[in-house]
Amino acid sequence: MRVSVFCSSAPDIPNTSLELAFNVGKAIGEQGWDLVWGGGKASMMGEVAKGARSSGAATIGVIPEPLKKVEFEDAQASHMHVVTNMRTRKAKIEDLADAFIILPGGIGTLEEFFEIWVGRYLKFHGKPIAVCDPTGVYGPLQTALDHLASQNFMKSGQKELVAWCSDIPSAIEAVKIK
């Protein structure tokens, strides 16, 4: 099985987030799974790949040519797909992955998360999605989503397509193909 992890590539984030990324990657490898990720070695992106490799996982990166220097392409990747743009990157990651784990991140991570969530709701794929957020970074987002649901802007069944997890074991369990 291949699990995609969406997470931050931002500098200067808390060490706890870097450790989380490493440990999620490690847990993926410990399951005997492989990692699909954005192909960068900066910040959480780099840590999740290091963690996966530390426990024997293959790391399959997908990076747009224009971002190879910005996100610092991970030369240690088992395989690197170089694509033309972000839309192609997201489509390739969706195609390669069997499940998705979302870690703390900014607008890029949120864009990937929402696109994959909408795709599942619209039945373009049936792959499991888990948000792993042990420090509550996404608490305000959950509150906003609850507000949207209370105002009937979210459709029935949408919230249930994502497992919101506060630790790594629950996120791993949530993405297991049953």
CSV table of N, CA and C in Angstrom, one decimal:
chain,number,residue,atom,x,y,z
A,1,MET,N,0.9,-1.2,0.0
A,1,MET,CA,0.0,0.0,0.0
A,1,MET,C,0.9,1.2,0.0
A,2,ARG,N,0.4,2.3,-0.6
A,2,ARG,CA,1.1,3.6,-0.7
A,2,ARG,C,0.2,4.6,0.0
A,3,VAL,N,0.9,5.3,0.9
A,3,VAL,CA,0.1,6.4,1.7
A,3,VAL,C,0.8,7.7,1.3
A,4,SER,N,-0.1,8.7,0.9
A,4,SER,CA,0.4,10.0,0.6
A,4,SER,C,0.2,10.8,1.9
A,5,VAL,N,1.2,11.7,2.2
A,5,VAL,CA,1.2,12.6,3.3
A,5,VAL,C,1.3,14.0,2.7
A,6,PHE,N,0.3,14.8,3.1
A,6,PHE,CA,0.3,16.2,2.8
A,6,PHE,C,0.7,17.0,4.1
A,7,CYS,N,1.7,17.9,4.0
A,7,CYS,CA,2.2,18.6,5.1
A,7,CYS,C,3.0,19.8,4.7
A,8,SER,N,3.5,20.5,5.7
A,8,SER,CA,4.1,21.8,5.5
A,8,SER,C,5.6,21.6,4.9
A,9,SER,N,5.9,22.6,4.1
A,9,SER,CA,7.3,22.7,3.6
A,9,SER,C,7.9,24.1,4.2
A,10,ALA,N,7.1,24.7,5.1
A,10,ALA,CA,7.5,26.0,5.6
A,10,ALA,C,8.7,25.9,6.6
A,11,PRO,N,9.6,26.9,6.5
A,11,PRO,CA,10.7,26.9,7.5
A,11,PRO,C,10.1,27.5,8.9
A,12,ASP,N,10.9,27.3,9.9
A,12,ASP,CA,10.6,28.0,11.2
A,12,ASP,C,9.3,27.5,11.8
A,13,ILE,N,8.9,26.3,11.6
A,13,ILE,CA,7.8,25.7,12.3
A,13,ILE,C,8.2,25.0,13.6
A,14,PRO,N,7.3,24.7,14.5
A,14,PRO,CA,7.8,24.1,15.7
A,14,PRO,C,8.4,22.7,15.5
A,15,ASN,N,9.4,22.4,16.3
A,15,ASN,CA,10.1,21.1,16.3
A,15,ASN,C,9.1,20.0,16.5
A,16,THR,N,8.1,20.2,17.3
A,16,THR,CA,7.1,19.1,17.5
A,16,THR,C,6.4,18.7,16.1
A,17,SER,N,6.3,19.7,15.2
A,17,SER,CA,5.7,19.4,13.9
A,17,SER,C,6.7,18.6,13.1
A,18,LEU,N,7.9,18.9,13.1
A,18,LEU,CA,8.9,18.1,12.4
A,18,LEU,C,9.0,16.7,13.0
A,19,GLU,N,9.0,16.6,14.3
A,19,GLU,CA,9.0,15.2,14.9
A,19,GLU,C,7.7,14.4,14.5
A,20,LEU,N,6.6,15.1,14.5
A,20,LEU,CA,5.4,14.4,14.1
A,20,LEU,C,5.5,13.9,12.6
A,21,ALA,N,6.0,14.7,11.7
A,21,ALA,CA,6.2,14.3,10.4
A,21,ALA,C,7.1,13.0,10.3
A,22,PHE,N,8.3,13.1,11.0
A,22,PHE,CA,9.2,12.0,11.0
A,22,PHE,C,8.5,10.7,11.5
A,23,ASN,N,7.8,10.9,12.6
A,23,ASN,CA,7.2,9.7,13.2
A,23,ASN,C,6.0,9.1,12.4
A,24,VAL,N,5.3,10.0,11.6
A,24,VAL,CA,4.3,9.5,10.7
A,24,VAL,C,4.9,8.7,9.6
A,25,GLY,N,6.0,9.2,9.0
A,25,GLY,CA,6.7,8.5,8.0
A,25,GLY,C,7.2,7.2,8.5
A,26,LYS,N,7.8,7.2,9.7
A,26,LYS,CA,8.3,5.9,10.3
A,26,LYS,C,7.2,4.9,10.5
A,27,ALA,N,6.0,5.4,11.0
A,27,ALA,CA,4.9,4.5,11.2
A,27,ALA,C,4.4,3.9,9.9
A,28,ILE,N,4.4,4.7,8.8
A,28,ILE,CA,4.0,4.2,7.5
A,28,ILE,C,5.0,3.0,7.1
A,29,GLY,N,6.3,3.2,7.2
A,29,GLY,CA,7.2,2.2,6.9
A,29,GLY,C,7.0,0.9,7.8
A,30,GLU,N,6.7,1.2,9.1
A,30,GLU,CA,6.5,0.0,10.0
A,30,GLU,C,5.3,-0.8,9.7
A,31,GLN,N,4.4,-0.2,8.9
A,31,GLN,CA,3.3,-1.0,8.4
A,31,GLN,C,3.6,-1.8,7.2
A,32,GLY,N,4.8,-1.6,6.7
A,32,GLY,CA,5.2,-2.2,5.4
A,32,GLY,C,4.7,-1.5,4.2
A,33,TRP,N,4.2,-0.2,4.4
A,33,TRP,CA,3.7,0.6,3.3
A,33,TRP,C,4.8,1.5,2.8
A,34,ASP,N,4.5,2.1,1.7
A,34,ASP,CA,5.4,3.1,1.1
A,34,ASP,C,4.8,4.5,1.1
A,35,LEU,N,5.7,5.5,1.0
A,35,LEU,CA,5.2,6.9,1.1
A,35,LEU,C,5.2,7.5,-0.3
A,36,VAL,N,4.1,8.2,-0.5
A,36,VAL,CA,4.0,9.1,-1.7
A,36,VAL,C,3.9,10.5,-1.1
A,37,TRP,N,4.8,11.4,-1.6
A,37,TRP,CA,4.7,12.8,-1.1
A,37,TRP,C,5.2,13.8,-2.1
A,38,GLY,N,5.3,15.0,-1.7
A,38,GLY,CA,5.6,16.1,-2.7
A,38,GLY,C,7.0,16.2,-3.2
A,39,GLY,N,7.9,15.3,-2.7
A,39,GLY,CA,9.2,15.2,-3.2
A,39,GLY,C,10.3,16.2,-2.7
A,40,GLY,N,9.8,17.0,-1.7
A,40,GLY,CA,10.8,18.0,-1.2
A,40,GLY,C,11.5,17.5,0.0
A,41,LYS,N,12.6,18.1,0.3
A,41,LYS,CA,13.4,17.7,1.5
A,41,LYS,C,13.3,18.8,2.6
A,42,ALA,N,12.6,19.8,2.4
A,42,ALA,CA,12.5,20.9,3.4
A,42,ALA,C,11.4,20.6,4.4
A,43,SER,N,11.7,21.0,5.6
A,43,SER,CA,10.7,21.1,6.7
A,43,SER,C,10.0,19.7,6.9
A,44,MET,N,8.7,19.7,7.1
A,44,MET,CA,8.0,18.5,7.4
A,44,MET,C,8.0,17.5,6.2
A,45,MET,N,8.0,18.1,5.0
A,45,MET,CA,8.1,17.2,3.8
A,45,MET,C,9.4,16.3,3.9
A,46,GLY,N,10.5,16.9,4.2
A,46,GLY,CA,11.7,16.2,4.3
A,46,GLY,C,11.7,15.2,5.5
A,47,GLU,N,11.1,15.6,6.6
A,47,GLU,CA,11.1,14.7,7.8
A,47,GLU,C,10.2,13.5,7.5
A,48,VAL,N,9.1,13.7,6.9
A,48,VAL,CA,8.2,12.5,6.7
A,48,VAL,C,8.9,11.5,5.8
A,49,ALA,N,9.7,11.9,4.8
A,49,ALA,CA,10.4,11.0,3.9
A,49,ALA,C,11.6,10.3,4.7
A,50,LYS,N,12.3,11.1,5.5
A,50,LYS,CA,13.3,10.5,6.3
A,50,LYS,C,12.8,9.4,7.3
A,51,GLY,N,11.7,9.7,7.9
A,51,GLY,CA,11.0,8.8,8.8
A,51,GLY,C,10.6,7.5,8.1
A,52,ALA,N,10.0,7.7,6.9
A,52,ALA,CA,9.6,6.5,6.1
A,52,ALA,C,10.8,5.6,5.7
A,53,ARG,N,11.9,6.3,5.3
A,53,ARG,CA,13.1,5.5,4.9
A,53,ARG,C,13.7,4.9,6.1
A,54,SER,N,13.6,5.5,7.3
A,54,SER,CA,14.2,4.9,8.5
A,54,SER,C,13.6,3.5,8.8
A,55,SER,N,12.4,3.3,8.4
A,55,SER,CA,11.8,2.0,8.7
A,55,SER,C,11.6,1.2,7.4
A,56,GLY,N,12.3,1.5,6.4
A,56,GLY,CA,12.4,0.6,5.2
A,56,GLY,C,11.4,0.9,4.1
A,57,ALA,N,10.6,2.0,4.2
A,57,ALA,CA,9.7,2.3,3.1
A,57,ALA,C,10.3,2.9,1.9
A,58,ALA,N,9.8,2.6,0.8
A,58,ALA,CA,10.1,3.3,-0.4
A,58,ALA,C,9.5,4.7,-0.4
A,59,THR,N,10.2,5.7,-0.9
A,59,THR,CA,9.7,7.1,-0.9
A,59,THR,C,9.5,7.5,-2.4
A,60,ILE,N,8.3,7.8,-2.8
A,60,ILE,CA,8.0,8.1,-4.1
A,60,ILE,C,7.5,9.6,-4.2
A,61,GLY,N,8.4,10.5,-4.7
A,61,GLY,CA,8.1,11.9,-4.8
A,61,GLY,C,7.5,12.3,-6.1
A,62,VAL,N,6.7,13.4,-6.0
A,62,VAL,CA,6.2,14.1,-7.2
A,62,VAL,C,6.4,15.6,-7.0
A,63,ILE,N,7.3,16.1,-7.8
A,63,ILE,CA,7.6,17.5,-7.7
A,63,ILE,C,7.5,18.2,-9.0
A,64,PRO,N,6.9,19.4,-9.1
A,64,PRO,CA,6.9,20.2,-10.3
A,64,PRO,C,8.3,20.7,-10.6
A,65,GLU,N,8.7,20.7,-11.8
A,65,GLU,CA,10.0,21.2,-12.2
A,65,GLU,C,10.3,22.6,-11.6
A,66,PRO,N,9.4,23.6,-11.7
A,66,PRO,CA,9.7,24.9,-11.1
A,66,PRO,C,10.0,24.9,-9.6
A,67,LEU,N,9.6,23.9,-8.9
A,67,LEU,CA,9.8,23.9,-7.4
A,67,LEU,C,11.0,23.0,-7.0
A,68,LYS,N,11.7,22.5,-7.9
A,68,LYS,CA,12.8,21.6,-7.6
A,68,LYS,C,13.8,22.3,-6.7
A,69,LYS,N,14.0,23.6,-6.9
A,69,LYS,CA,15.0,24.3,-6.1
A,69,LYS,C,14.3,25.0,-4.9
A,70,VAL,N,13.1,25.4,-5.0
A,70,VAL,CA,12.3,26.0,-3.9
A,70,VAL,C,12.1,25.0,-2.8
A,71,GLU,N,11.6,23.9,-3.1
A,71,GLU,CA,11.3,22.9,-2.1
A,71,GLU,C,12.5,21.9,-1.9
A,72,PHE,N,13.5,22.1,-2.7
A,72,PHE,CA,14.7,21.3,-2.6
A,72,PHE,C,14.5,19.9,-2.7
A,73,GLU,N,14.4,19.4,-4.0
A,73,GLU,CA,14.1,18.0,-4.3
A,73,GLU,C,15.0,17.1,-3.5
A,74,ASP,N,14.3,16.1,-3.0
A,74,ASP,CA,14.9,15.1,-2.1
A,74,ASP,C,15.7,14.0,-3.0
A,75,ALA,N,17.0,14.1,-3.0
A,75,ALA,CA,17.8,13.2,-3.8
A,75,ALA,C,17.8,11.8,-3.3
A,76,GLN,N,17.3,11.6,-2.1
A,76,GLN,CA,17.3,10.3,-1.5
A,76,GLN,C,16.0,9.5,-1.8
A,77,ALA,N,15.1,10.1,-2.6
A,77,ALA,CA,13.9,9.5,-2.9
A,77,ALA,C,14.1,8.2,-3.7
A,78,SER,N,13.3,7.2,-3.4
A,78,SER,CA,13.4,5.9,-4.2
A,78,SER,C,13.0,6.1,-5.6
A,79,HIS,N,12.1,7.0,-5.9
A,79,HIS,CA,11.7,7.4,-7.2
A,79,HIS,C,11.1,8.8,-7.2
A,80,MET,N,11.5,9.6,-8.2
A,80,MET,CA,11.0,11.0,-8.2
A,80,MET,C,10.3,11.2,-9.6
A,81,HIS,N,9.0,11.6,-9.5
A,81,HIS,CA,8.3,12.0,-10.7
A,81,HIS,C,8.4,13.5,-10.8
A,82,VAL,N,9.0,14.0,-11.9
A,82,VAL,CA,9.1,15.4,-12.1
A,82,VAL,C,8.0,15.8,-13.1
A,83,VAL,N,7.1,16.7,-12.7
A,83,VAL,CA,5.9,17.1,-13.5
A,83,VAL,C,6.0,18.6,-13.8
A,84,THR,N,5.0,19.0,-14.6
A,84,THR,CA,5.1,20.4,-15.1
A,84,THR,C,4.5,21.4,-14.1
A,85,ASN,N,3.5,21.1,-13.4
A,85,ASN,CA,2.8,22.1,-12.5
A,85,ASN,C,2.1,21.4,-11.3
A,86,MET,N,1.5,22.2,-10.5
A,86,MET,CA,0.9,21.8,-9.3
A,86,MET,C,-0.3,20.9,-9.6
A,87,ARG,N,-1.1,21.2,-10.6
A,87,ARG,CA,-2.3,20.4,-10.9
A,87,ARG,C,-1.9,19.0,-11.3
A,88,THR,N,-0.8,18.9,-12.1
A,88,THR,CA,-0.3,17.6,-12.5
A,88,THR,C,0.2,16.9,-11.3
A,89,ARG,N,0.9,17.6,-10.4
A,89,ARG,CA,1.5,17.0,-9.2
A,89,ARG,C,0.3,16.3,-8.3
A,90,LYS,N,-0.7,17.1,-8.1
A,90,LYS,CA,-1.8,16.6,-7.3
A,90,LYS,C,-2.5,15.4,-7.9
A,91,ALA,N,-2.7,15.4,-9.2
A,91,ALA,CA,-3.3,14.3,-9.9
A,91,ALA,C,-2.4,13.1,-9.8
A,92,LYS,N,-1.1,13.3,-10.0
A,92,LYS,CA,-0.2,12.1,-9.9
A,92,LYS,C,-0.2,11.5,-8.5
A,93,ILE,N,-0.1,12.4,-7.5
A,93,ILE,CA,-0.1,11.9,-6.1
A,93,ILE,C,-1.4,11.1,-5.9
A,94,GLU,N,-2.6,11.7,-6.3
A,94,GLU,CA,-3.8,11.0,-6.1
A,94,GLU,C,-3.8,9.6,-6.8
A,95,ASP,N,-3.2,9.5,-8.0
A,95,ASP,CA,-3.2,8.3,-8.7
A,95,ASP,C,-2.3,7.3,-8.1
A,96,LEU,N,-1.2,7.7,-7.5
A,96,LEU,CA,-0.2,6.8,-6.9
A,96,LEU,C,-0.6,6.3,-5.5
A,97,ALA,N,-1.3,7.1,-4.8
A,97,ALA,CA,-1.6,6.8,-3.4
A,97,ALA,C,-2.9,5.9,-3.3
A,98,ASP,N,-2.9,5.1,-2.2
A,98,ASP,CA,-4.0,4.3,-1.8
A,98,ASP,C,-4.8,4.9,-0.6
A,99,ALA,N,-4.2,5.9,0.1
A,99,ALA,CA,-4.7,6.5,1.2
A,99,ALA,C,-4.0,7.9,1.5
A,100,PHE,N,-4.6,8.7,2.3
A,100,PHE,CA,-4.0,10.0,2.5
A,100,PHE,C,-4.0,10.4,4.0
A,101,ILE,N,-2.9,10.9,4.5
A,101,ILE,CA,-2.8,11.5,5.8
A,101,ILE,C,-2.4,12.9,5.7
A,102,ILE,N,-3.2,13.8,6.4
A,102,ILE,CA,-2.9,15.2,6.3
A,102,ILE,C,-2.3,15.6,7.7
A,103,LEU,N,-1.2,16.3,7.6
A,103,LEU,CA,-0.5,16.8,8.8
A,103,LEU,C,-0.7,18.3,8.8
A,104,PRO,N,-0.3,19.0,9.9
A,104,PRO,CA,-0.3,20.5,9.9
A,104,PRO,C,0.4,21.1,8.7
A,105,GLY,N,-0.2,22.1,8.2
A,105,GLY,CA,0.4,22.8,7.1
A,105,GLY,C,-0.4,24.1,6.8
A,106,GLY,N,0.0,24.8,5.8
A,106,GLY,CA,-0.6,26.0,5.4
A,106,GLY,C,-1.5,25.9,4.2
A,107,ILE,N,-1.6,26.9,3.4
A,107,ILE,CA,-2.6,26.9,2.3
A,107,ILE,C,-2.3,25.8,1.3
A,108,GLY,N,-1.1,25.5,1.0
A,108,GLY,CA,-0.8,24.4,0.1
A,108,GLY,C,-1.4,23.1,0.6
A,109,THR,N,-1.1,22.8,1.9
A,109,THR,CA,-1.6,21.6,2.5
A,109,THR,C,-3.1,21.6,2.5
A,110,LEU,N,-3.7,22.7,2.8
A,110,LEU,CA,-5.2,22.8,2.9
A,110,LEU,C,-5.8,22.6,1.5
A,111,GLU,N,-5.1,23.2,0.5
A,111,GLU,CA,-5.6,23.0,-0.9
A,111,GLU,C,-5.6,21.5,-1.3
A,112,GLU,N,-4.5,20.8,-1.0
A,112,GLU,CA,-4.4,19.4,-1.3
A,112,GLU,C,-5.5,18.6,-0.5
A,113,PHE,N,-5.6,18.9,0.8
A,113,PHE,CA,-6.6,18.2,1.6
A,113,PHE,C,-8.0,18.4,1.1
A,114,PHE,N,-8.4,19.6,0.8
A,114,PHE,CA,-9.8,19.9,0.3
A,114,PHE,C,-10.0,19.2,-1.1
A,115,GLU,N,-9.0,19.3,-1.9
A,115,GLU,CA,-9.2,18.7,-3.2
A,115,GLU,C,-9.4,17.2,-3.1
A,116,ILE,N,-8.7,16.5,-2.3
A,116,ILE,CA,-8.8,15.1,-2.1
A,116,ILE,C,-10.1,14.7,-1.4
A,117,TRP,N,-10.5,15.5,-0.5
A,117,TRP,CA,-11.8,15.3,0.2
A,117,TRP,C,-13.0,15.5,-0.7
A,118,VAL,N,-13.0,16.5,-1.5
A,118,VAL,CA,-14.0,16.7,-2.5
A,118,VAL,C,-14.1,15.6,-3.5
A,119,GLY,N,-12.9,15.2,-4.0
A,119,GLY,CA,-12.8,14.0,-4.9
A,119,GLY,C,-13.4,12.8,-4.3
A,120,ARG,N,-13.2,12.6,-3.0
A,120,ARG,CA,-13.8,11.4,-2.4
A,120,ARG,C,-15.3,11.5,-2.3
A,121,TYR,N,-15.8,12.7,-1.9
A,121,TYR,CA,-17.2,13.0,-1.8
A,121,TYR,C,-17.9,12.8,-3.1
A,122,LEU,N,-17.3,13.2,-4.2
A,122,LEU,CA,-17.9,13.1,-5.6
A,122,LEU,C,-17.6,11.7,-6.2
A,123,LYS,N,-17.0,10.8,-5.4
A,123,LYS,CA,-16.8,9.4,-5.8
A,123,LYS,C,-15.8,9.3,-7.0
A,124,PHE,N,-14.9,10.3,-7.1
A,124,PHE,CA,-13.8,10.1,-8.0
A,124,PHE,C,-12.8,9.1,-7.5
A,125,HIS,N,-12.8,8.9,-6.2
A,125,HIS,CA,-12.0,7.9,-5.6
A,125,HIS,C,-12.6,7.5,-4.3
A,126,GLY,N,-12.3,6.4,-3.7
A,126,GLY,CA,-12.8,5.9,-2.5
A,126,GLY,C,-11.7,5.7,-1.4
A,127,LYS,N,-10.7,6.4,-1.5
A,127,LYS,CA,-9.5,6.2,-0.7
A,127,LYS,C,-9.7,6.9,0.7
A,128,PRO,N,-9.2,6.2,1.7
A,128,PRO,CA,-9.4,6.8,3.1
A,128,PRO,C,-8.5,8.1,3.3
A,129,ILE,N,-9.1,9.0,4.1
A,129,ILE,CA,-8.4,10.2,4.4
A,129,ILE,C,-8.4,10.4,5.9
A,130,ALA,N,-7.2,10.7,6.5
A,130,ALA,CA,-7.1,11.0,7.9
A,130,ALA,C,-6.3,12.3,8.1
A,131,VAL,N,-6.8,13.1,9.0
A,131,VAL,CA,-6.1,14.3,9.5
A,131,VAL,C,-5.4,13.9,10.8
A,132,CYS,N,-4.1,14.0,10.9
A,132,CYS,CA,-3.4,13.7,12.1
A,132,CYS,C,-2.9,15.0,12.7
A,133,ASP,N,-3.6,15.4,13.8
A,133,ASP,CA,-3.3,16.7,14.4
A,133,ASP,C,-3.2,16.6,15.9
A,134,PRO,N,-2.1,16.1,16.5
A,134,PRO,CA,-2.0,15.9,17.9
A,134,PRO,C,-1.9,17.2,18.7
A,135,THR,N,-1.6,18.3,18.1
A,135,THR,CA,-1.4,19.6,18.8
A,135,THR,C,-2.6,20.6,18.6
A,136,GLY,N,-3.6,20.2,17.8
A,136,GLY,CA,-4.8,21.0,17.7
A,136,GLY,C,-4.6,22.2,16.7
A,137,VAL,N,-3.6,22.1,15.8
A,137,VAL,CA,-3.5,23.2,14.8
A,137,VAL,C,-4.7,23.4,14.0
A,138,TYR,N,-5.4,22.3,13.7
A,138,TYR,CA,-6.6,22.4,12.9
A,138,TYR,C,-7.9,22.6,13.7
A,139,GLY,N,-7.8,22.8,15.0
A,139,GLY,CA,-9.0,23.1,15.8
A,139,GLY,C,-9.9,24.2,15.2
A,140,PRO,N,-9.4,25.4,14.9
A,140,PRO,CA,-10.2,26.4,14.3
A,140,PRO,C,-10.8,26.0,13.0
A,141,LEU,N,-10.1,25.2,12.2
A,141,LEU,CA,-10.7,24.7,10.9
A,141,LEU,C,-11.9,23.8,11.2
A,142,GLN,N,-11.8,23.0,12.2
A,142,GLN,CA,-12.9,22.1,12.5
A,142,GLN,C,-14.1,22.9,13.0
A,143,THR,N,-13.8,24.0,13.8
A,143,THR,CA,-14.9,24.9,14.2
A,143,THR,C,-15.6,25.5,13.0
A,144,ALA,N,-14.7,26.0,12.1
A,144,ALA,CA,-15.3,26.6,10.9
A,144,ALA,C,-16.1,25.6,10.0
A,145,LEU,N,-15.6,24.4,9.9
A,145,LEU,CA,-16.4,23.4,9.2
A,145,LEU,C,-17.7,23.0,9.9
A,146,ASP,N,-17.7,22.9,11.2
A,146,ASP,CA,-18.9,22.7,12.0
A,146,ASP,C,-19.9,23.9,11.8
A,147,HIS,N,-19.4,25.1,11.7
A,147,HIS,CA,-20.2,26.2,11.5
A,147,HIS,C,-20.9,26.1,10.1
A,148,LEU,N,-20.1,25.8,9.1
A,148,LEU,CA,-20.6,25.6,7.7
A,148,LEU,C,-21.7,24.6,7.7
A,149,ALA,N,-21.4,23.5,8.4
A,149,ALA,CA,-22.4,22.4,8.5
A,149,ALA,C,-23.7,22.9,9.1
A,150,SER,N,-23.6,23.7,10.2
A,150,SER,CA,-24.8,24.1,10.9
A,150,SER,C,-25.6,25.1,10.1
A,151,GLN,N,-24.9,25.7,9.1
A,151,GLN,CA,-25.6,26.6,8.2
A,151,GLN,C,-26.1,25.9,6.9
A,152,ASN,N,-25.9,24.6,6.9
A,152,ASN,CA,-26.3,23.8,5.8
A,152,ASN,C,-25.5,24.0,4.5
A,153,PHE,N,-24.2,24.5,4.7
A,153,PHE,CA,-23.4,24.6,3.5
A,153,PHE,C,-22.6,23.4,3.2
A,154,MET,N,-22.6,22.4,4.2
A,154,MET,CA,-22.0,21.1,3.9
A,154,MET,C,-23.1,20.1,3.7
A,155,LYS,N,-22.9,19.2,2.8
A,155,LYS,CA,-23.9,18.2,2.5
A,155,LYS,C,-23.8,17.0,3.5
A,156,SER,N,-24.8,16.4,3.6
A,156,SER,CA,-24.9,15.2,4.5
A,156,SER,C,-23.9,14.2,4.0
A,157,GLY,N,-23.1,13.6,4.9
A,157,GLY,CA,-22.1,12.6,4.6
A,157,GLY,C,-20.7,13.1,4.3
A,158,GLN,N,-20.6,14.4,4.1
A,158,GLN,CA,-19.2,15.0,3.8
A,158,GLN,C,-18.3,14.9,5.0
A,159,LYS,N,-18.7,15.3,6.1
A,159,LYS,CA,-17.8,15.3,7.3
A,159,LYS,C,-17.3,13.9,7.6
A,160,GLU,N,-18.2,12.9,7.4
A,160,GLU,CA,-17.8,11.5,7.8
A,160,GLU,C,-16.8,10.9,6.9
A,161,LEU,N,-16.4,11.5,5.8
A,161,LEU,CA,-15.4,11.0,4.9
A,161,LEU,C,-14.0,11.2,5.3
A,162,VAL,N,-13.8,12.0,6.4
A,162,VAL,CA,-12.5,12.3,6.9
A,162,VAL,C,-12.4,11.9,8.4
A,163,ALA,N,-11.3,11.2,8.7
A,163,ALA,CA,-11.1,10.8,10.1
A,163,ALA,C,-10.2,11.8,10.8
A,164,TRP,N,-10.7,12.5,11.8
A,164,TRP,CA,-9.9,13.5,12.5
A,164,TRP,C,-9.2,12.8,13.7
A,165,CYS,N,-7.9,12.7,13.6
A,165,CYS,CA,-7.2,11.9,14.6
A,165,CYS,C,-6.2,12.8,15.4
A,166,SER,N,-6.1,12.4,16.7
A,166,SER,CA,-5.2,13.2,17.6
A,166,SER,C,-3.9,12.5,17.9
A,167,ASP,N,-3.7,11.4,17.2
A,167,ASP,CA,-2.4,10.7,17.4
A,167,ASP,C,-2.1,9.8,16.2
A,168,ILE,N,-0.9,9.4,16.1
A,168,ILE,CA,-0.4,8.7,14.9
A,168,ILE,C,-1.1,7.3,14.8
A,169,PRO,N,-1.2,6.5,15.9
A,169,PRO,CA,-1.8,5.2,15.7
A,169,PRO,C,-3.2,5.3,15.2
A,170,SER,N,-4.0,6.3,15.6
A,170,SER,CA,-5.4,6.4,15.1
A,170,SER,C,-5.4,6.7,13.6
A,171,ALA,N,-4.5,7.6,13.2
A,171,ALA,CA,-4.4,8.0,11.8
A,171,ALA,C,-4.0,6.8,11.0
A,172,ILE,N,-3.0,6.0,11.4
A,172,ILE,CA,-2.6,4.8,10.7
A,172,ILE,C,-3.8,3.8,10.6
A,173,GLU,N,-4.5,3.6,11.7
A,173,GLU,CA,-5.7,2.7,11.7
A,173,GLU,C,-6.8,3.2,10.7
A,174,ALA,N,-7.0,4.5,10.7
A,174,ALA,CA,-8.0,5.1,9.9
A,174,ALA,C,-7.8,5.0,8.4
A,175,VAL,N,-6.5,4.9,8.0
A,175,VAL,CA,-6.3,4.8,6.5
A,175,VAL,C,-6.1,3.3,6.1
A,176,LYS,N,-6.1,2.4,7.0
A,176,LYS,CA,-6.0,1.0,6.6
A,176,LYS,C,-7.1,0.6,5.6
A,177,ILE,N,-6.8,-0.1,4.6
A,177,ILE,CA,-7.8,-0.5,3.6
A,177,ILE,C,-8.5,-1.7,4.2
A,178,LYS,N,-9.8,-1.6,4.4
A,178,LYS,CA,-10.5,-2.7,5.1
A,178,LYS,C,-11.2,-3.6,4.1
